[in-house]
Coordinates of C-alpha atoms in Angstrom, one line a residue:
Chain U
M1 CA -24.4 -14.0 -15.6
G2 CA -24.8 -10.9 -13.4
P3 CA -25.8 -8.2 -12.9
L4 CA -29.0 -10.2 -13.1
V5 CA -31.4 -7.5 -14.4
K6 CA -29.0 -5.8 -16.7
M7 CA -27.9 -9.0 -18.4
G8 CA -31.5 -10.1 -18.9
E9 CA -31.5 -13.0 -16.4
I10 CA -34.4 -11.3 -14.7
A11 CA -36.9 -9.2 -16.7
T12 CA -36.5 -5.5 -16.2
G13 CA -40.0 -5.0 -14.8
W14 CA -38.9 -7.0 -11.7
D15 CA -36.2 -4.6 -10.6
F16 CA -38.6 -2.4 -8.7
V17 CA -40.2 -5.4 -7.0
I18 CA -36.8 -6.7 -6.0
A19 CA -35.8 -3.3 -4.8
F20 CA -39.0 -3.1 -2.8
V21 CA -38.3 -6.4 -1.0
I22 CA -34.6 -5.6 -0.4
G23 CA -35.6 -2.2 0.9
I24 CA -38.0 -3.6 3.4
V25 CA -35.5 -6.2 4.6
F26 CA -32.8 -3.5 4.8
G27 CA -35.1 -1.3 6.9
I28 CA -35.9 -4.2 9.3
A29 CA -32.2 -5.0 9.6
M30 CA -31.3 -1.4 10.4
E31 CA -34.1 -1.1 13.0
Q32 CA -33.0 -4.4 14.6
A33 CA -29.4 -3.2 14.7
G34 CA -30.5 -0.2 16.7
F35 CA -30.0 2.3 13.9
S36 CA -33.3 4.0 14.5
S37 CA -31.7 5.7 17.6
S38 CA -29.8 8.9 17.0
K39 CA -27.8 8.1 20.1
K40 CA -26.4 5.0 18.5
I41 CA -25.7 6.7 15.2
T42 CA -23.8 9.7 16.7
G43 CA -22.0 7.4 19.2
W44 CA -18.9 7.1 17.1
I45 CA -18.4 10.8 17.2
F46 CA -18.3 10.9 21.0
G47 CA -16.6 7.6 21.3
Y48 CA -19.1 5.5 23.2
D49 CA -20.6 3.4 20.4
F50 CA -19.0 2.4 17.1
T51 CA -21.7 0.2 15.8
V52 CA -22.2 2.4 12.7
I53 CA -18.6 2.2 11.7
R54 CA -18.5 -1.5 12.3
V55 CA -21.6 -2.2 10.3
F56 CA -20.5 -0.1 7.3
F57 CA -17.0 -1.6 7.3
T58 CA -18.4 -5.1 7.6
A59 CA -20.8 -4.5 4.7
A60 CA -18.0 -3.1 2.6
I61 CA -15.5 -5.9 3.1
V62 CA -18.1 -8.6 2.7
A63 CA -19.4 -7.1 -0.5
M64 CA -15.8 -6.5 -1.6
I65 CA -14.7 -10.1 -1.1
G66 CA -17.9 -11.3 -2.8
L67 CA -17.4 -9.1 -5.8
V68 CA -13.8 -10.0 -6.3
V69 CA -14.5 -13.7 -6.1
M70 CA -17.6 -13.5 -8.2
Q71 CA -15.9 -11.6 -11.0
Y72 CA -13.1 -14.1 -10.9
V73 CA -15.3 -17.1 -11.3
G74 CA -17.3 -15.2 -13.9
W75 CA -20.6 -14.9 -12.1
I76 CA -20.6 -11.1 -12.5
N77 CA -19.5 -8.9 -15.3
F78 CA -17.8 -6.1 -13.5
D79 CA -18.0 -3.9 -16.6
E80 CA -21.8 -3.9 -16.5
L81 CA -22.0 -2.8 -12.9
F82 CA -23.2 0.6 -12.1
I83 CA -20.3 2.5 -10.5
N84 CA -21.1 5.9 -9.1
P85 CA -19.1 8.4 -11.2
T86 CA -16.7 10.7 -9.3
Y87 CA -17.3 14.4 -9.2
L88 CA -14.6 15.5 -6.8
W89 CA -15.6 18.8 -5.4
S90 CA -19.2 17.9 -5.5
I91 CA -18.4 14.9 -3.3
V92 CA -16.2 17.0 -1.0
V93 CA -18.8 19.7 -0.4
G94 CA -21.8 17.4 -0.4
G95 CA -20.1 14.8 1.8
S96 CA -19.1 17.5 4.4
M97 CA -22.7 18.8 4.5
M98 CA -24.1 15.3 4.8
G99 CA -21.6 14.5 7.6
A100 CA -22.5 17.7 9.4
G101 CA -26.2 16.9 9.2
F102 CA -25.4 13.4 10.4
A103 CA -23.6 14.7 13.5
I104 CA -26.1 17.4 14.2
G105 CA -29.4 15.6 13.5
G106 CA -28.3 12.1 14.5
F107 CA -29.6 10.4 11.4
C108 CA -28.6 9.7 7.9
P109 CA -31.4 9.8 5.3
G110 CA -32.1 6.0 5.4
T111 CA -32.1 5.7 9.2
S112 CA -34.3 8.7 9.6
V113 CA -37.0 6.9 7.5
V114 CA -36.5 3.8 9.6
A115 CA -37.0 5.9 12.8
V116 CA -40.0 7.7 11.3
A117 CA -41.5 4.2 10.7
I118 CA -41.3 3.4 14.4
G119 CA -42.7 6.8 15.3
K120 CA -39.7 8.8 16.6
K121 CA -40.5 12.5 16.7
D122 CA -36.9 13.7 16.2
A123 CA -36.7 11.6 13.1
M124 CA -39.9 13.2 11.7
V125 CA -38.4 16.7 12.2
F126 CA -35.2 15.4 10.5
F127 CA -37.2 14.0 7.6
V128 CA -39.0 17.3 7.0
G129 CA -35.5 18.9 7.0
I130 CA -34.5 16.5 4.2
L131 CA -37.5 17.5 2.2
I132 CA -36.7 21.2 2.7
G133 CA -33.1 20.5 1.6
V134 CA -34.2 18.7 -1.5
F135 CA -36.5 21.6 -2.3
I136 CA -33.8 24.2 -1.9
F137 CA -31.3 22.1 -3.9
S138 CA -33.8 21.6 -6.8
E139 CA -34.9 25.2 -6.9
G140 CA -31.4 26.6 -6.6
Y141 CA -30.0 24.1 -9.1
P142 CA -28.7 26.7 -11.5
I143 CA -26.6 28.2 -8.7
W144 CA -24.7 25.0 -7.9
E145 CA -24.9 23.3 -11.3
E146 CA -21.3 24.1 -12.1
L147 CA -20.0 22.6 -8.8
Y148 CA -22.4 19.7 -9.1
N149 CA -21.3 18.6 -12.6
G150 CA -17.8 19.9 -12.4
S151 CA -14.5 18.1 -11.8
A152 CA -15.8 14.9 -13.2
Y153 CA -13.4 11.9 -13.2
G154 CA -15.8 9.3 -14.5
Q155 CA -15.9 5.9 -12.9
L156 CA -12.9 6.1 -10.7
L157 CA -11.8 3.0 -8.8
I158 CA -9.2 3.3 -6.0
S159 CA -7.5 0.1 -7.2
D160 CA -7.1 1.6 -10.7
V161 CA -5.7 4.8 -9.3
L162 CA -3.2 2.9 -7.2
G163 CA -2.5 0.6 -10.1
V164 CA -3.1 -2.6 -8.1
S165 CA -5.6 -5.4 -8.7
K166 CA -9.0 -5.3 -7.0
G167 CA -7.9 -8.2 -4.8
V168 CA -4.9 -6.3 -3.4
W169 CA -7.0 -3.3 -2.7
A170 CA -9.5 -5.6 -0.9
F171 CA -6.7 -6.9 1.2
I172 CA -5.5 -3.4 2.1
F173 CA -9.0 -2.4 3.0
I174 CA -9.6 -5.5 5.2
I175 CA -6.5 -4.6 7.1
F176 CA -7.7 -1.0 7.5
A177 CA -11.2 -2.2 8.6
F178 CA -9.9 -4.6 11.2
G179 CA -7.4 -1.9 12.4
T180 CA -10.5 0.3 12.9
F181 CA -12.4 -2.4 14.7
W182 CA -9.7 -3.0 17.2
G183 CA -8.8 0.7 17.5
T184 CA -12.4 1.7 18.2
A185 CA -12.8 -1.1 20.7
A186 CA -10.0 0.4 22.7
I187 CA -11.5 3.9 22.5
R188 CA -14.9 2.5 23.5
K189 CA -13.5 1.0 26.6
K190 CA -12.5 4.4 27.7
Y191 CA -15.7 6.3 26.9
A192 CA -18.5 3.7 27.1
H193 CA -21.7 4.8 28.9
K194 CA -22.9 1.7 30.7
E195 CA -26.3 3.1 31.5
L196 CA -27.3 4.5 28.1
D197 CA -30.9 4.0 27.2
Y198 CA -31.2 3.9 23.4
N199 CA -35.0 3.8 23.4
N200 CA -35.6 7.3 24.5
Chain K
M1 CA -16.2 -14.2 31.3
A2 CA -18.7 -12.9 28.7
Q3 CA -16.3 -10.2 27.7
N4 CA -13.5 -12.9 27.2
K5 CA -15.9 -14.9 25.0
Q6 CA -16.7 -11.8 22.9
I7 CA -13.0 -11.1 22.4
K8 CA -12.5 -14.7 21.3
V9 CA -15.2 -14.2 18.7
Y10 CA -13.5 -11.0 17.5
V11 CA -10.2 -12.7 17.3
F12 CA -11.7 -15.5 15.3
L13 CA -13.5 -13.1 12.9
T14 CA -10.3 -11.2 12.4
A15 CA -8.3 -14.3 11.7
V16 CA -11.0 -15.5 9.1
F17 CA -11.0 -12.2 7.3
M18 CA -7.2 -12.0 7.3
V19 CA -7.1 -15.4 5.6
L20 CA -9.7 -14.3 3.1
G21 CA -7.8 -11.1 2.5
I22 CA -4.6 -12.9 1.8
I23 CA -6.5 -15.1 -0.7
M24 CA -7.7 -11.9 -2.3
I25 CA -4.2 -10.8 -3.1
F26 CA -3.7 -13.8 -5.4
I27 CA -7.0 -13.3 -7.3
P28 CA -6.2 -11.5 -10.5
D29 CA -8.6 -9.1 -12.1
K30 CA -10.4 -10.7 -14.9
E31 CA -9.6 -9.1 -18.2
V32 CA -12.5 -6.7 -18.7
E33 CA -14.3 -7.4 -21.9
K34 CA -13.9 -4.2 -23.9
E35 CA -16.7 -5.2 -26.2
V36 CA -20.4 -5.4 -25.5
S37 CA -21.4 -9.0 -25.2
P38 CA -23.3 -10.4 -28.2
H39 CA -26.5 -11.0 -26.3
V40 CA -26.7 -7.4 -25.3
V41 CA -26.3 -6.4 -29.0
I42 CA -29.1 -8.8 -29.9
K43 CA -31.2 -7.3 -27.1
I44 CA -30.8 -3.8 -28.5
Y45 CA -31.5 -5.0 -32.0
N46 CA -34.6 -6.9 -31.0
H47 CA -36.1 -4.0 -29.1
G48 CA -36.4 -2.2 -32.4
N49 CA -33.9 0.4 -31.2
A50 CA -31.7 0.0 -34.2
Y51 CA -33.5 1.6 -37.0
Y52 CA -34.5 5.1 -38.1
T53 CA -37.0 5.4 -40.9
T54 CA -36.4 7.5 -44.0
D55 CA -39.3 9.7 -42.9
Q56 CA -37.7 10.4 -39.5
V57 CA -34.3 11.2 -41.1
A58 CA -35.9 13.4 -43.7
K59 CA -37.7 15.4 -41.0
L60 CA -34.5 15.8 -39.0
I61 CA -32.6 17.0 -42.1
M62 CA -35.4 19.4 -43.1
D63 CA -35.7 20.8 -39.6
G64 CA -31.9 21.4 -39.7
N65 CA -31.8 19.5 -36.4
P66 CA -28.2 19.5 -35.2
I67 CA -28.7 16.3 -33.3
L68 CA -28.5 14.2 -36.4
Q69 CA -25.2 12.9 -37.8
L70 CA -25.4 11.0 -41.0
V71 CA -22.7 8.5 -41.8
D72 CA -22.3 7.0 -45.2
V73 CA -20.7 3.6 -44.8
R74 CA -20.3 3.0 -48.5
S75 CA -17.1 3.3 -50.5
E76 CA -15.6 6.8 -51.1
E77 CA -16.4 6.4 -54.8
E78 CA -20.1 5.8 -54.2
F79 CA -20.1 8.6 -51.6
S80 CA -18.7 11.1 -54.1
K81 CA -21.4 10.2 -56.6
F82 CA -24.4 10.7 -54.3
S83 CA -24.8 11.2 -50.7
L84 CA -27.3 12.7 -48.3
K85 CA -27.0 16.3 -47.1
N86 CA -24.2 16.8 -44.5
A87 CA -23.3 13.1 -44.4
I88 CA -19.8 12.1 -43.6
N89 CA -18.1 9.1 -45.2
I90 CA -16.8 6.3 -43.1
P91 CA -16.4 3.2 -45.4
L92 CA -17.2 0.0 -43.6
E93 CA -13.7 -1.3 -44.3
E94 CA -12.2 1.7 -42.3
L95 CA -14.7 1.7 -39.5
I96 CA -12.6 -0.1 -37.0
D97 CA -9.2 1.2 -38.1
K98 CA -7.0 2.2 -35.2
D99 CA -4.3 4.9 -35.1
K100 CA -0.8 4.3 -33.7
K101 CA -1.9 4.9 -30.1
G102 CA -4.5 2.1 -30.5
N103 CA -7.5 4.4 -30.5
Y104 CA -10.2 4.0 -33.1
V105 CA -9.6 6.6 -35.9
W106 CA -13.3 7.5 -36.1
R107 CA -13.8 7.6 -32.4
D108 CA -14.7 11.3 -32.2
Y109 CA -17.3 10.9 -34.9
L110 CA -18.8 7.8 -33.4
K111 CA -18.9 9.0 -29.8
P112 CA -20.3 12.5 -30.2
E113 CA -22.1 13.9 -27.2
K114 CA -25.9 14.0 -27.5
K115 CA -26.0 13.1 -31.1
I116 CA -27.9 10.5 -33.1
T117 CA -25.7 8.8 -35.6
V118 CA -27.5 7.2 -38.5
F119 CA -25.6 4.8 -40.7
Y120 CA -26.7 4.3 -44.3
S121 CA -25.7 2.4 -47.3
N122 CA -27.5 1.4 -50.6
G123 CA -29.6 -1.2 -49.0
D124 CA -29.4 -1.7 -45.3
M125 CA -27.1 -4.7 -45.1
T126 CA -23.8 -2.7 -45.1
A127 CA -25.2 -0.3 -42.6
A128 CA -26.3 -3.1 -40.4
K129 CA -22.9 -4.7 -40.5
A130 CA -21.4 -1.3 -39.5
W131 CA -24.0 -0.9 -36.8
T132 CA -23.2 -4.3 -35.3
L133 CA -19.5 -3.6 -35.2
A134 CA -19.9 -0.1 -33.8
T135 CA -22.4 -1.2 -31.1
R136 CA -20.1 -4.0 -30.0
L137 CA -17.3 -1.5 -29.6
R138 CA -19.5 0.5 -27.2
F139 CA -20.3 3.3 -29.5
E140 CA -23.8 4.4 -28.5
N141 CA -26.8 6.1 -30.1
I142 CA -26.1 4.6 -33.5
F143 CA -28.9 3.6 -35.8
I144 CA -29.5 2.2 -39.3
L145 CA -31.4 4.0 -42.0
D146 CA -34.2 1.6 -42.6
G147 CA -34.0 0.3 -46.2
G148 CA -31.0 2.5 -47.0
L149 CA -30.7 4.8 -50.0
N150 CA -32.9 2.6 -52.2
N151 CA -35.7 3.0 -49.8
W152 CA -34.8 6.7 -49.5
I153 CA -35.3 7.1 -53.2
E154 CA -38.6 5.1 -53.1
T155 CA -40.1 6.9 -50.2
I156 CA -38.6 10.4 -50.1
I157 CA -37.4 11.3 -53.6
K158 CA -40.1 9.5 -55.6
P159 CA -43.0 8.9 -53.2
V160 CA -45.9 6.8 -54.6
E161 CA -49.3 8.2 -54.1
P162 CA -51.5 5.9 -51.9
Q163 CA -54.3 4.0 -53.6
A164 CA -57.5 6.0 -53.1
T165 CA -59.5 2.9 -52.4
T166 CA -57.4 1.5 -49.6
A167 CA -55.5 4.4 -48.2
T168 CA -56.2 5.8 -44.7
P169 CA -55.9 9.5 -43.8
E170 CA -52.6 8.6 -42.1
D171 CA -51.3 7.3 -45.5
Y172 CA -52.2 10.6 -47.0
N173 CA -50.4 12.5 -44.3
V174 CA -47.3 10.5 -44.8
Y175 CA -47.6 11.0 -48.6
Q176 CA -48.0 14.7 -48.2
F177 CA -45.0 14.9 -46.0
R178 CA -43.0 12.8 -48.4
K179 CA -44.1 15.0 -51.4
A180 CA -42.9 18.0 -49.5
A181 CA -39.6 16.3 -48.6
S182 CA -39.2 15.3 -52.2
M183 CA -39.3 18.9 -53.2
Y184 CA -36.9 19.8 -50.5
F185 CA -34.4 17.3 -51.6
G186 CA -34.9 18.2 -55.2
G187 CA -36.6 15.0 -56.5
A188 CA -39.9 16.4 -57.7
T189 CA -41.5 19.5 -59.2
A190 CA -44.2 21.4 -57.5
N191 CA -47.1 20.2 -59.7
V192 CA -48.6 18.0 -57.1
A193 CA -51.8 16.2 -58.3
P194 CA -54.9 16.3 -56.2
T195 CA -56.3 19.6 -55.1
S196 CA -57.1 18.3 -51.6
V197 CA -53.4 17.7 -51.0
K198 CA -52.3 21.0 -52.4
S199 CA -52.9 23.3 -49.4
T200 CA -50.7 21.2 -47.1
V201 CA -48.0 21.0 -49.7
K202 CA -48.0 24.7 -50.0
K203 CA -47.7 25.0 -46.3
T204 CA -44.7 22.8 -46.2
V205 CA -43.1 24.7 -49.0
V206 CA -43.5 27.9 -47.0
K207 CA -41.7 26.2 -44.1
K208 CA -38.9 25.3 -46.4
K209 CA -38.5 28.9 -47.4
K210 CA -38.3 29.8 -43.8
D211 CA -35.5 27.2 -43.3
V212 CA -33.6 28.7 -46.1
E213 CA -34.0 32.2 -44.7
E214 CA -32.8 31.0 -41.3
E215 CA -29.7 29.5 -42.9
G216 CA -29.0 32.8 -44.7
G217 CA -29.3 34.6 -41.4
C218 CA -26.6 32.6 -39.7

């Protein structure tokens, strides 16, 4: 049955329309969750706010459970899903840079756009920075091409590497996620700023 | 009080997800279908992405375009009697043979990087069968020579001059190309009929010489 567009349940022309609608809903949800504030986003680094980690882990485990169940009952063809291929060093280097930008600028690309939409000035500066970065990356592509395309492992799944079923990996990840939830709750108790104003 | 209530919610959520997690352990992975599902194959076929015309193939051969890989799916005997330039022979019967490790014998030929593989047979039935098998086995960028070798002979080796009364300029262009191709593949002599066509034919002949020169230079 699924993925709906790929398997022809929904005509291919509709994927952009669907993406547009989902994108808007996603943006609204992020804004409402407070992700337009760089204070909230960097909070987990300083230990006073772990919303970001909680949201991402929640999204991951909900999607995980959903996919495992849906592939089991045959609603989704796992084989036809797009899975980001692994380029090991490219991910290590790119991920570190993204993380550093995250910590310094207080946004990730998506949240910066959300914050621009509600008129935050720091986000506008951040967004210009993204564009400059994109420009440098594109123009200098020959320099990092080897790193970018090197150490390719194809579509690597942790469950396959560990040699366990997707369900077992989901269980391990749920334990890990809830360990993080409770652990971070304890840290937060210690470092929480009661008077923090997220709107400025 | 409020904090206690919040903790209760957290405990509840933790418990729910733990139960779900334990259920997850017992859900086995569904055997992944190694083959493309039939309706995807039909989709590719219906979108007209399955065929290469004889003209397209002739042009690729004449250009010496390395992207083209021709596969003759007829029997070895037929292949040895006549085949297209640089074609390899994979008889339909052997197409899905596997070696001892369980890999397809012709894997490396059917999964080349950035190549267009064109299957051909006498008509296009055998090639279409081979195409269906290969496409289901996830070999990509495979096409069928439209009309097969019979059509190849009719259009490329012995092209028919368009009727002067009904033909469009486009028909003449196609004819001129085919006439040139015919000479390239050794099907016709140079005495092309109408004078109007002559100049273009000459041009293509020059191009052919250039090709040969290039080959010699390598």
